[in-house]
Amino acid sequence: MRRSVTFAPGLLIIAVALFCRVARSADQPSAGTGGKIRLDNILGPPKGATILGDAPESHGAEEQQPTIRVGLIPKTAKAGDVVTLSVTVAVPGDSYTYSTNPSGLGATRIEISDAKGLEPLGEFEADHQPKIITDETTGKPVEKFEHGVTWLHQYKITAERPEDVHVAGMVDLRYCNSKGCRIFNQKFATGLVAVDAGASATPASNLSQVVTPTSFGGKSGHATLHFLLSPSDPKPGDAVSLGVTMSLDPDWHTYSTTQKPSVGSTTTKIDLKSTKNLVPMGDAFRSTRDPEVIGKDVAGLEPKEIYHGEVTWIRRFKYQPSGDDKGFGVSGSILYGVCNQAMCLPPKTVKFSLGDLKGAGAPPAPIADDSDPTSDDALVSESGTLGFYLFGAFFGGMLLNIMPCVLPVLAIKVLSFVQQAGESRSRIFLLNVAYSLGVIVVFLALATLAAGTQLGLSRSGGFAWGSLFQSTRFNLVMACLVFGMGLSLLGVFEI
């Protein structure tokens, strides 16, 4: 008789579990979407336009077009110096444009047709990372910049005379909004010209600084730093970018700004000392590429995040001139260390001062950076009373009792109610109190373990809460455990 009584709840549990399985499968996206983001879900339903630039049927005469500003900085550079070509694109309203990644959809093209007296160094790099979505139709990534972006390209001057330095080209892009996309292209030409010191509150020559630190006895420090503030002629409300580029000697490396302190590594830190008419955007500098991660499998040591070759850190600012003083500038310092396979040099601090700093003060509080890929999903913290949180926890607990994953447990609870029928109310109350206290103690122990030892709050050792089911071994152990509990519920054996 015991086995028949035990077998009935087991069949009920299996039936409910199968029902939940079907219900969950019905709620999942169809195979055609693959869980990817559709452009028309983000931009709204299509209105006679495609991502490849078909224009909408009607446009108002007052519609604005993108503006492009191009310049070479610094203007006073000489033969052998490094100059930076900045191409700033501002798109109107709530529009956006695309990155220069040739594999992306609608990629922006910056073509240099003539570069006299200049030797190219590297490729164009954006002053901030694009937002990335996936087009369901083509399956290709779409990298977009909202409001605008500045692309930077470094050159080495080979001409003897500044007037012989000249660069020309064309920008070909697509700018889009919820109504559709349009094609825009514009030619540009710029060069090095003499600058009148009294013509501008912020001479372009002050917006770039190149430093080559030395080591012991005047020997090479194995790194060259280039500080650049661009563009040189922003309009009120425009974004101004501070770029810190480090060029390393072969076989030498430096560390990222997110490197955890450990033996033999120096976390790169870039601090702002003062600003003028510039409001920082975002909370930190961001690199233009991800670091290499080494030493993951070395026990007892933190992984090292390093860069070889060249790396650029970018911080954006909002240009907000006050009164008639249109000048702008920023000062600060960078702390870094360089190493090779045999040795590490002592950490080095290099200061920089760019632009017009007359009357500069401490940097104001940062504002949100609209180019941050996570800004749209930023969480806003709200304060509340203890009673509010207790009520929220109680309501959430009651809600969880009707979730599909909890339904199989209800059969077990009903069985326990039947077994307790006829017993005294005090005993039933004590059993429920013991059950509740057990659940609370278990979760408090887990929370204390996580908060006190950081166990599960980092990815060291590949263990982190929320990512356990990505481990094949963990899944096998859990499958065996659940299978064994299922056999017990079916009456095969009793625990």
Short mmCIF file of C-alpha atoms in Angstrom, two decimals, residues 24 26 54 63 81 93 123 196 203 261 320 333 341 344 347 351 363 392 396 434 443 454 474 479:
data_model
loop_
_atom_site.label_atom_id
_atom_site.label_comp_id
_atom_site.label_asym_id
_atom_site.label_seq_id
_atom_site.Cartn_x
_atom_site.Cartn_y
_atom_site.Cartn_z
CA ARG A 24 7.81 27.10 -21.38
CA ALA A 26 5.56 27.76 -26.25
CA ASP A 54 16.76 53.91 -49.22
CA GLU A 63 15.64 68.46 -42.26
CA ASP A 81 56.69 64.94 -35.44
CA GLY A 93 18.52 65.11 -33.74
CA GLU A 123 44.31 53.07 -38.89
CA ASP A 196 48.14 83.48 -35.20
CA PRO A 203 45.46 77.61 -30.05
CA PRO A 261 46.52 45.01 -7.92
CA GLN A 320 29.99 74.25 -22.06
CA SER A 333 48.36 62.73 -15.07
CA GLN A 341 59.66 38.94 -20.05
CA CYS A 344 59.60 45.57 -14.94
CA PRO A 347 55.95 52.88 -12.07
CA LYS A 351 51.58 64.94 -16.26
CA PRO A 363 36.61 68.94 -12.72
CA GLY A 392 7.91 43.43 -1.39
CA GLY A 396 7.34 38.25 -4.29
CA ALA A 434 11.24 25.06 11.68
CA PHE A 443 20.14 31.54 2.35
CA GLN A 454 33.72 37.02 -2.28
CA PHE A 474 27.99 20.96 -12.66
CA ALA A 479 21.18 15.86 -13.44
#
